[in-house]
Amino acid sequence: MSSENATKNVTGDGDEESKGRNFPWATAALGVGLAASLGVGAYQHMNLVNTRMQTAALEREVATLRQTLNSSDLNVTQTLGALRAELDSTRKESASSTEQAKESARRQAEAIAARVTNKLAQRQDEHQKVLTEELDQIKSRTDQATARLTDITTEVGSVRTDVASTRSDLDRTVAELHRTTGDMGVMSGLIATNSKELSALRELGEREYFEFTLTKTSAPQRVGDILVQLKKADFKRNRFTMEIVADDKKVEKKDKNINEPVQFYVVSKARQPYELVVNEVRKDQVIGYLATPKVKVAGRKL
């Protein structure tokens, strides 16, 4: 027991001594902790102050912004009101201007219509006058044409009478014409003894006719498409002698009588004979005509 007490006393004394040795360190740690707490508290206090200052600044900015927005809303409202008032005024002015424009356009249209109506009436009167004058002229020309037509009808009747008379004369003249045998023994066509009968032959159109007046010369003369040279003319006996050149050949017709068909062939020209008739014999001159077939063949000219 004594030893245990002694031991406990020793141990107890040792703990107290140990506690006595550890106390300054605890105090120091406590001081450090307190200082740290104070530092943290001061830091937090500073942060709180800064936060409050920032919040106050933000609140001021928000208040300023709200004031600005309120002012802007007021300006916008005022501007919109002014625009609405101006728009209403413009609408009223536009409506008034439209009515005025319509009234002005109506008046102008009425004035233009009146002018056009007057011009149309004036032109219609002028056209009516011109038309009346033209109708009068047409009537006058129609009357003249009718009178002229009457005259023409009369003239046509007269011409028909003349034609009938001429035809009758032609028929009588043709009836008086005769045929005879030519100097080659071939029956001739109708023989004309004067210019009237020759005109009748031309009207019949059976042959081509070429009148001539031949004079006694040293060279042949062209009659139609042949050459003829008068060699002799005996006006006392109404006889003549001539030389005919055709197809590069010369044929002499000697001592022929007036109104006697002098016949010869021009093979290169036609298959029917040519006929030369002298109606009058004068001194060194004869007058007559050449009758050639209408149907000819190709040939060379003299």
mmCIF file of C-alpha atoms in Angstrom:
data_model
loop_
_atom_site.group_PDB
_atom_site.id
_atom_site.type_symbol
_atom_site.label_atom_id
_atom_site.label_comp_id
_atom_site.label_asym_id
_atom_site.label_seq_id
_atom_site.Cartn_x
_atom_site.Cartn_y
_atom_site.Cartn_z
ATOM 1 C CA MET A 1 0.000 0.000 0.000
ATOM 2 C CA SER A 2 2.776 2.338 0.924
ATOM 3 C CA SER A 3 4.543 1.546 -2.295
ATOM 4 C CA GLU A 4 1.368 2.058 -4.363
ATOM 5 C CA ASN A 5 0.747 5.356 -2.599
ATOM 6 C CA ALA A 6 4.276 6.262 -3.100
ATOM 7 C CA THR A 7 3.932 5.345 -6.714
ATOM 8 C CA LYS A 8 0.699 7.303 -7.101
ATOM 9 C CA ASN A 9 2.329 10.229 -5.381
ATOM 10 C CA VAL A 10 5.186 10.005 -7.742
ATOM 11 C CA THR A 11 2.827 9.723 -10.722
ATOM 12 C CA GLY A 12 0.627 12.498 -9.440
ATOM 13 C CA ASP A 13 3.487 14.757 -8.999
ATOM 14 C CA GLY A 14 4.698 13.901 -12.432
ATOM 15 C CA ASP A 15 1.344 14.825 -14.088
ATOM 16 C CA GLU A 16 1.158 18.076 -12.278
ATOM 17 C CA GLU A 17 4.677 18.812 -13.321
ATOM 18 C CA SER A 18 3.826 17.844 -16.876
ATOM 19 C CA LYS A 19 0.714 20.030 -16.848
ATOM 20 C CA GLY A 20 2.776 22.852 -15.470
ATOM 21 C CA ARG A 21 5.186 22.463 -18.369
ATOM 22 C CA ASN A 22 2.376 22.326 -21.142
ATOM 23 C CA PHE A 23 0.315 25.386 -20.057
ATOM 24 C CA PRO A 24 2.368 28.082 -21.840
ATOM 25 C CA TRP A 25 1.956 26.293 -25.151
ATOM 26 C CA ALA A 26 -1.763 26.090 -24.711
ATOM 27 C CA THR A 27 -1.876 29.757 -23.884
ATOM 28 C CA ALA A 28 0.101 30.551 -26.959
ATOM 29 C CA ALA A 29 -2.154 28.373 -29.129
ATOM 30 C CA LEU A 30 -5.180 30.018 -27.604
ATOM 31 C CA GLY A 31 -3.749 33.439 -28.360
ATOM 32 C CA VAL A 32 -3.007 32.462 -31.902
ATOM 33 C CA GLY A 33 -6.506 31.080 -32.350
ATOM 34 C CA LEU A 34 -7.989 34.209 -30.847
ATOM 35 C CA ALA A 35 -5.889 36.371 -33.103
ATOM 36 C CA ALA A 36 -6.899 34.287 -36.082
ATOM 37 C CA SER A 37 -10.520 34.572 -35.084
ATOM 38 C CA LEU A 38 -10.168 38.299 -34.710
ATOM 39 C CA GLY A 39 -8.466 38.452 -38.115
ATOM 40 C CA VAL A 40 -11.185 36.409 -39.723
ATOM 41 C CA GLY A 41 -13.808 38.504 -38.023
ATOM 42 C CA ALA A 42 -12.142 41.696 -39.196
ATOM 43 C CA TYR A 43 -11.870 40.306 -42.727
ATOM 44 C CA GLN A 44 -15.496 39.252 -42.722
ATOM 45 C CA HIS A 45 -16.435 42.647 -41.318
ATOM 46 C CA MET A 46 -14.528 44.346 -44.127
ATOM 47 C CA ASN A 47 -16.178 42.097 -46.673
ATOM 48 C CA LEU A 48 -19.553 42.877 -45.165
ATOM 49 C CA VAL A 49 -18.818 46.587 -45.305
ATOM 50 C CA ASN A 50 -17.680 46.290 -48.934
ATOM 51 C CA THR A 51 -20.725 44.223 -49.805
ATOM 52 C CA ARG A 52 -22.991 46.778 -48.190
ATOM 53 C CA MET A 53 -21.215 49.587 -50.023
ATOM 54 C CA GLN A 54 -21.525 47.718 -53.347
ATOM 55 C CA THR A 55 -25.179 46.992 -52.610
ATOM 56 C CA ALA A 56 -25.768 50.661 -51.852
ATOM 57 C CA ALA A 57 -24.019 51.617 -55.093
ATOM 58 C CA LEU A 58 -26.093 49.103 -57.010
ATOM 59 C CA GLU A 59 -29.251 50.393 -55.386
ATOM 60 C CA ARG A 60 -28.282 53.921 -56.388
ATOM 61 C CA GLU A 61 -27.585 52.761 -59.966
ATOM 62 C CA VAL A 62 -30.898 50.902 -60.024
ATOM 63 C CA ALA A 63 -32.663 54.008 -58.745
ATOM 64 C CA THR A 64 -30.919 56.111 -61.376
ATOM 65 C CA LEU A 65 -31.786 53.543 -64.056
ATOM 66 C CA ARG A 66 -35.402 53.457 -62.894
ATOM 67 C CA GLN A 67 -35.512 57.231 -62.991
ATOM 68 C CA THR A 68 -33.968 57.163 -66.472
ATOM 69 C CA LEU A 69 -36.432 54.495 -67.560
ATOM 70 C CA ASN A 70 -39.317 56.454 -66.106
ATOM 71 C CA SER A 71 -38.066 59.529 -67.915
ATOM 72 C CA SER A 72 -37.648 57.501 -71.140
ATOM 73 C CA ASP A 73 -41.135 56.036 -70.739
ATOM 74 C CA LEU A 74 -42.461 59.536 -70.265
ATOM 75 C CA ASN A 75 -40.593 60.732 -73.361
ATOM 76 C CA VAL A 76 -41.800 57.742 -75.336
ATOM 77 C CA THR A 77 -45.339 58.323 -74.159
ATOM 78 C CA GLN A 78 -45.095 61.987 -75.039
ATOM 79 C CA THR A 79 -43.539 61.158 -78.431
ATOM 80 C CA LEU A 80 -46.229 58.586 -79.146
ATOM 81 C CA GLY A 81 -48.877 61.083 -78.173
ATOM 82 C CA ALA A 82 -47.355 63.690 -80.475
ATOM 83 C CA LEU A 83 -47.115 61.148 -83.285
ATOM 84 C CA ARG A 84 -50.737 60.093 -82.779
ATOM 85 C CA ALA A 85 -51.841 63.719 -82.808
ATOM 86 C CA GLU A 86 -49.786 64.397 -85.936
ATOM 87 C CA LEU A 87 -51.147 61.239 -87.574
ATOM 88 C CA ASP A 88 -54.717 62.254 -86.769
ATOM 89 C CA SER A 89 -54.043 65.710 -88.154
ATOM 90 C CA THR A 90 -52.455 64.212 -91.264
ATOM 91 C CA ARG A 91 -55.410 61.879 -91.737
ATOM 92 C CA LYS A 92 -57.815 64.768 -91.408
ATOM 93 C CA GLU A 93 -55.762 66.871 -93.824
ATOM 94 C CA SER A 94 -55.478 63.908 -96.210
ATOM 95 C CA ALA A 95 -59.210 63.323 -96.084
ATOM 96 C CA SER A 96 -59.811 66.999 -96.700
ATOM 97 C CA SER A 97 -57.214 67.046 -99.523
ATOM 98 C CA THR A 98 -58.762 63.922 -101.048
ATOM 99 C CA GLU A 99 -62.190 65.497 -101.049
ATOM 100 C CA GLN A 100 -60.754 68.667 -102.535
ATOM 101 C CA ALA A 101 -58.847 66.640 -105.153
ATOM 102 C CA LYS A 102 -61.988 64.692 -106.008
ATOM 103 C CA GLU A 103 -63.964 67.883 -106.346
ATOM 104 C CA SER A 104 -61.213 69.470 -108.454
ATOM 105 C CA ALA A 105 -60.949 66.354 -110.639
ATOM 106 C CA ARG A 106 -64.725 66.280 -111.069
ATOM 107 C CA ARG A 107 -64.764 69.916 -112.118
ATOM 108 C CA GLN A 108 -61.858 69.391 -114.511
ATOM 109 C CA ALA A 109 -63.552 66.314 -115.965
ATOM 110 C CA GLU A 110 -66.769 68.254 -116.454
ATOM 111 C CA ALA A 111 -64.856 71.092 -118.110
ATOM 112 C CA ILE A 112 -62.978 68.669 -120.389
ATOM 113 C CA ALA A 113 -66.199 66.851 -121.233
ATOM 114 C CA ALA A 114 -67.829 70.157 -122.095
ATOM 115 C CA ARG A 115 -64.902 71.141 -124.347
ATOM 116 C CA VAL A 116 -64.855 67.729 -126.018
ATOM 117 C CA THR A 117 -68.607 67.854 -126.540
ATOM 118 C CA ASN A 118 -68.318 71.297 -128.109
ATOM 119 C CA LYS A 119 -65.439 70.174 -130.342
ATOM 120 C CA LEU A 120 -67.302 67.041 -131.361
ATOM 121 C CA ALA A 121 -70.381 69.058 -132.163
ATOM 122 C CA GLN A 122 -68.277 71.533 -134.139
ATOM 123 C CA ARG A 123 -66.470 68.762 -136.007
ATOM 124 C CA GLN A 124 -69.736 66.975 -136.637
ATOM 125 C CA ASP A 125 -71.149 70.163 -138.122
ATOM 126 C CA GLU A 126 -68.007 70.576 -140.241
ATOM 127 C CA HIS A 127 -68.108 66.929 -141.348
ATOM 128 C CA GLN A 128 -71.787 67.242 -142.093
ATOM 129 C CA LYS A 129 -71.082 70.315 -144.181
ATOM 130 C CA VAL A 130 -68.208 68.605 -146.009
ATOM 131 C CA LEU A 131 -70.312 65.476 -146.485
ATOM 132 C CA THR A 132 -73.168 67.535 -147.866
ATOM 133 C CA GLU A 133 -70.795 69.276 -150.273
ATOM 134 C CA GLU A 134 -69.280 65.944 -151.321
ATOM 135 C CA LEU A 135 -72.733 64.457 -151.801
ATOM 136 C CA ASP A 136 -73.696 67.461 -153.916
ATOM 137 C CA GLN A 137 -70.516 67.004 -155.961
ATOM 138 C CA ILE A 138 -71.171 63.280 -156.294
ATOM 139 C CA LYS A 139 -74.735 64.002 -157.371
ATOM 140 C CA SER A 140 -73.461 66.534 -159.873
ATOM 141 C CA ARG A 141 -70.863 64.071 -161.187
ATOM 142 C CA THR A 142 -73.496 61.347 -161.236
ATOM 143 C CA ASP A 143 -75.783 63.564 -163.274
ATOM 144 C CA GLN A 144 -72.893 64.353 -165.594
ATOM 145 C CA ALA A 145 -71.973 60.672 -165.799
ATOM 146 C CA THR A 146 -75.597 59.798 -166.509
ATOM 147 C CA ALA A 147 -75.710 62.393 -169.243
ATOM 148 C CA ARG A 148 -72.372 61.147 -170.561
ATOM 149 C CA LEU A 149 -73.627 57.570 -170.386
ATOM 150 C CA THR A 150 -76.660 58.586 -172.369
ATOM 151 C CA ASP A 151 -74.382 60.237 -174.914
ATOM 152 C CA ILE A 152 -72.152 57.158 -174.953
ATOM 153 C CA THR A 153 -75.166 54.920 -175.375
ATOM 154 C CA THR A 154 -76.226 57.073 -178.269
ATOM 155 C CA GLU A 155 -72.683 57.002 -179.634
ATOM 156 C CA VAL A 156 -72.520 53.231 -179.165
ATOM 157 C CA GLY A 157 -75.773 52.895 -181.032
ATOM 158 C CA SER A 158 -74.364 55.102 -183.743
ATOM 159 C CA VAL A 159 -71.105 53.121 -183.749
ATOM 160 C CA ARG A 160 -73.044 49.893 -183.945
ATOM 161 C CA THR A 161 -74.942 51.317 -186.842
ATOM 162 C CA ASP A 162 -71.675 52.423 -188.418
ATOM 163 C CA VAL A 163 -70.120 49.021 -187.708
ATOM 164 C CA ALA A 164 -73.111 47.292 -189.184
ATOM 165 C CA SER A 165 -72.911 49.594 -192.165
ATOM 166 C CA THR A 166 -69.156 49.033 -192.423
ATOM 167 C CA ARG A 167 -69.673 45.304 -192.095
ATOM 168 C CA SER A 168 -72.283 45.469 -194.770
ATOM 169 C CA ASP A 169 -69.931 47.457 -196.977
ATOM 170 C CA LEU A 170 -67.157 44.973 -196.165
ATOM 171 C CA ASP A 171 -69.403 42.072 -197.033
ATOM 172 C CA ARG A 172 -70.360 43.744 -200.286
ATOM 173 C CA THR A 173 -66.706 44.544 -201.011
ATOM 174 C CA VAL A 174 -65.643 40.984 -200.231
ATOM 175 C CA ALA A 175 -68.472 39.717 -202.399
ATOM 176 C CA GLU A 176 -67.142 41.844 -205.223
ATOM 177 C CA LEU A 177 -63.646 40.395 -204.824
ATOM 178 C CA HIS A 178 -62.762 37.480 -207.009
ATOM 179 C CA ARG A 179 -60.182 34.771 -207.333
ATOM 180 C CA THR A 180 -58.244 33.941 -210.420
ATOM 181 C CA THR A 181 -55.523 31.628 -211.571
ATOM 182 C CA GLY A 182 -52.052 33.037 -211.117
ATOM 183 C CA ASP A 183 -49.198 33.031 -213.570
ATOM 184 C CA MET A 184 -48.040 29.700 -212.094
ATOM 185 C CA GLY A 185 -51.404 28.071 -212.697
ATOM 186 C CA VAL A 186 -52.311 28.065 -208.984
ATOM 187 C CA MET A 187 -55.652 29.449 -207.833
ATOM 188 C CA SER A 188 -54.914 32.710 -206.084
ATOM 189 C CA GLY A 189 -56.466 34.227 -203.015
ATOM 190 C CA LEU A 190 -58.951 37.067 -203.251
ATOM 191 C CA ILE A 191 -57.612 39.861 -205.446
ATOM 192 C CA ALA A 192 -57.877 43.539 -204.439
ATOM 193 C CA THR A 193 -57.928 46.079 -207.251
ATOM 194 C CA ASN A 194 -57.858 49.220 -205.075
ATOM 195 C CA SER A 195 -57.090 50.414 -201.545
ATOM 196 C CA LYS A 196 -60.683 49.880 -200.352
ATOM 197 C CA GLU A 197 -60.658 46.252 -201.408
ATOM 198 C CA LEU A 198 -57.180 45.842 -199.860
ATOM 199 C CA SER A 199 -58.571 47.153 -196.540
ATOM 200 C CA ALA A 200 -61.333 44.568 -196.821
ATOM 201 C CA LEU A 201 -58.738 41.832 -197.314
ATOM 202 C CA ARG A 202 -56.875 43.025 -194.223
ATOM 203 C CA GLU A 203 -60.136 42.821 -192.262
ATOM 204 C CA LEU A 204 -60.565 39.236 -193.360
ATOM 205 C CA GLY A 205 -57.070 38.483 -192.057
ATOM 206 C CA GLU A 206 -56.353 35.533 -194.333
ATOM 207 C CA ARG A 207 -52.895 36.841 -195.331
ATOM 208 C CA GLU A 208 -50.306 39.487 -194.556
ATOM 209 C CA TYR A 209 -50.368 42.459 -196.950
ATOM 210 C CA PHE A 210 -47.574 44.899 -197.835
ATOM 211 C CA GLU A 211 -48.317 47.852 -200.105
ATOM 212 C CA PHE A 212 -45.561 49.171 -202.373
ATOM 213 C CA THR A 213 -44.706 51.806 -204.929
ATOM 214 C CA LEU A 214 -41.813 50.599 -207.082
ATOM 215 C CA THR A 215 -39.754 52.898 -209.246
ATOM 216 C CA LYS A 216 -37.479 51.756 -212.027
ATOM 217 C CA THR A 217 -33.990 51.759 -210.470
ATOM 218 C CA SER A 218 -30.716 49.966 -210.824
ATOM 219 C CA ALA A 219 -31.076 48.199 -207.465
ATOM 220 C CA PRO A 220 -33.874 46.036 -206.014
ATOM 221 C CA GLN A 221 -36.178 47.390 -203.282
ATOM 222 C CA ARG A 222 -37.400 45.563 -200.188
ATOM 223 C CA VAL A 223 -41.072 44.639 -200.038
ATOM 224 C CA GLY A 224 -42.001 42.593 -196.978
ATOM 225 C CA ASP A 225 -39.305 39.922 -196.671
ATOM 226 C CA ILE A 226 -38.273 39.821 -200.368
ATOM 227 C CA LEU A 227 -36.471 42.105 -202.841
ATOM 228 C CA VAL A 228 -38.162 43.390 -205.999
ATOM 229 C CA GLN A 229 -36.646 45.355 -208.914
ATOM 230 C CA LEU A 230 -38.809 47.040 -211.579
ATOM 231 C CA LYS A 231 -37.286 46.416 -215.000
ATOM 232 C CA LYS A 232 -39.949 47.874 -217.280
ATOM 233 C CA ALA A 233 -43.261 49.763 -216.928
ATOM 234 C CA ASP A 234 -45.537 50.165 -220.021
ATOM 235 C CA PHE A 235 -48.330 52.444 -218.790
ATOM 236 C CA LYS A 236 -49.981 52.558 -222.218
ATOM 237 C CA ARG A 237 -50.535 48.812 -222.296
ATOM 238 C CA ASN A 238 -50.726 48.411 -218.462
ATOM 239 C CA ARG A 239 -47.944 45.878 -218.537
ATOM 240 C CA PHE A 240 -44.720 45.556 -216.548
ATOM 241 C CA THR A 241 -41.632 43.441 -216.078
ATOM 242 C CA MET A 242 -39.901 42.894 -212.719
ATOM 243 C CA GLU A 243 -37.256 40.728 -211.105
ATOM 244 C CA ILE A 244 -37.885 39.062 -207.731
ATOM 245 C CA VAL A 245 -35.074 38.017 -205.365
ATOM 246 C CA ALA A 246 -35.960 35.363 -202.755
ATOM 247 C CA ASP A 247 -34.040 32.463 -201.215
ATOM 248 C CA ASP A 248 -30.900 33.832 -202.932
ATOM 249 C CA LYS A 249 -32.587 33.214 -206.286
ATOM 250 C CA LYS A 250 -33.695 35.649 -208.958
ATOM 251 C CA VAL A 251 -36.941 35.114 -210.842
ATOM 252 C CA GLU A 252 -37.974 37.412 -213.698
ATOM 253 C CA LYS A 253 -41.677 38.050 -214.287
ATOM 254 C CA LYS A 254 -41.970 39.475 -217.806
ATOM 255 C CA ASP A 255 -44.847 41.399 -219.431
ATOM 256 C CA LYS A 256 -47.384 40.899 -216.656
ATOM 257 C CA ASN A 257 -50.789 42.631 -216.632
ATOM 258 C CA ILE A 258 -52.310 44.764 -213.884
ATOM 259 C CA ASN A 259 -54.394 42.890 -211.282
ATOM 260 C CA GLU A 260 -52.742 39.647 -212.360
ATOM 261 C CA PRO A 261 -51.443 37.573 -209.415
ATOM 262 C CA VAL A 262 -47.704 37.136 -209.916
ATOM 263 C CA GLN A 263 -46.959 33.956 -207.982
ATOM 264 C CA PHE A 264 -43.659 32.548 -206.658
ATOM 265 C CA TYR A 265 -42.524 30.255 -203.873
ATOM 266 C CA VAL A 266 -40.222 31.192 -201.016
ATOM 267 C CA VAL A 267 -39.439 27.723 -199.731
ATOM 268 C CA SER A 268 -37.533 28.938 -196.695
ATOM 269 C CA LYS A 269 -40.513 31.030 -195.592
ATOM 270 C CA ALA A 270 -43.763 29.225 -196.407
ATOM 271 C CA ARG A 271 -45.290 26.290 -198.242
ATOM 272 C CA GLN A 272 -47.935 28.416 -199.977
ATOM 273 C CA PRO A 273 -46.988 30.750 -202.811
ATOM 274 C CA TYR A 274 -46.424 34.476 -202.383
ATOM 275 C CA GLU A 275 -48.597 36.695 -204.603
ATOM 276 C CA LEU A 276 -47.611 40.098 -205.973
ATOM 277 C CA VAL A 277 -50.363 42.204 -207.548
ATOM 278 C CA VAL A 278 -49.858 45.496 -209.452
ATOM 279 C CA ASN A 279 -52.997 47.663 -209.500
ATOM 280 C CA GLU A 280 -51.608 50.634 -211.405
ATOM 281 C CA VAL A 281 -48.846 51.166 -213.987
ATOM 282 C CA ARG A 282 -47.294 54.565 -214.465
ATOM 283 C CA LYS A 283 -44.265 55.782 -216.337
ATOM 284 C CA ASP A 284 -41.300 53.948 -214.806
ATOM 285 C CA GLN A 285 -43.422 53.168 -211.752
ATOM 286 C CA VAL A 286 -45.918 50.583 -210.523
ATOM 287 C CA ILE A 287 -48.248 50.549 -207.461
ATOM 288 C CA GLY A 288 -49.608 47.405 -205.813
ATOM 289 C CA TYR A 289 -49.251 45.014 -202.893
ATOM 290 C CA LEU A 290 -47.565 41.791 -201.797
ATOM 291 C CA ALA A 291 -49.665 39.041 -200.140
ATOM 292 C CA THR A 292 -47.778 36.490 -198.030
ATOM 293 C CA PRO A 293 -49.064 33.424 -196.134
ATOM 294 C CA LYS A 294 -49.599 33.880 -192.405
ATOM 295 C CA VAL A 295 -48.292 30.414 -191.639
ATOM 296 C CA LYS A 296 -44.552 30.469 -192.254
ATOM 297 C CA VAL A 297 -41.551 28.301 -191.562
ATOM 298 C CA ALA A 298 -38.215 29.359 -190.135
ATOM 299 C CA GLY A 299 -35.838 30.795 -192.707
ATOM 300 C CA ARG A 300 -32.997 33.235 -193.101
ATOM 301 C CA LYS A 301 -33.567 36.867 -193.926
ATOM 302 C CA LEU A 302 -32.458 38.491 -197.143
#
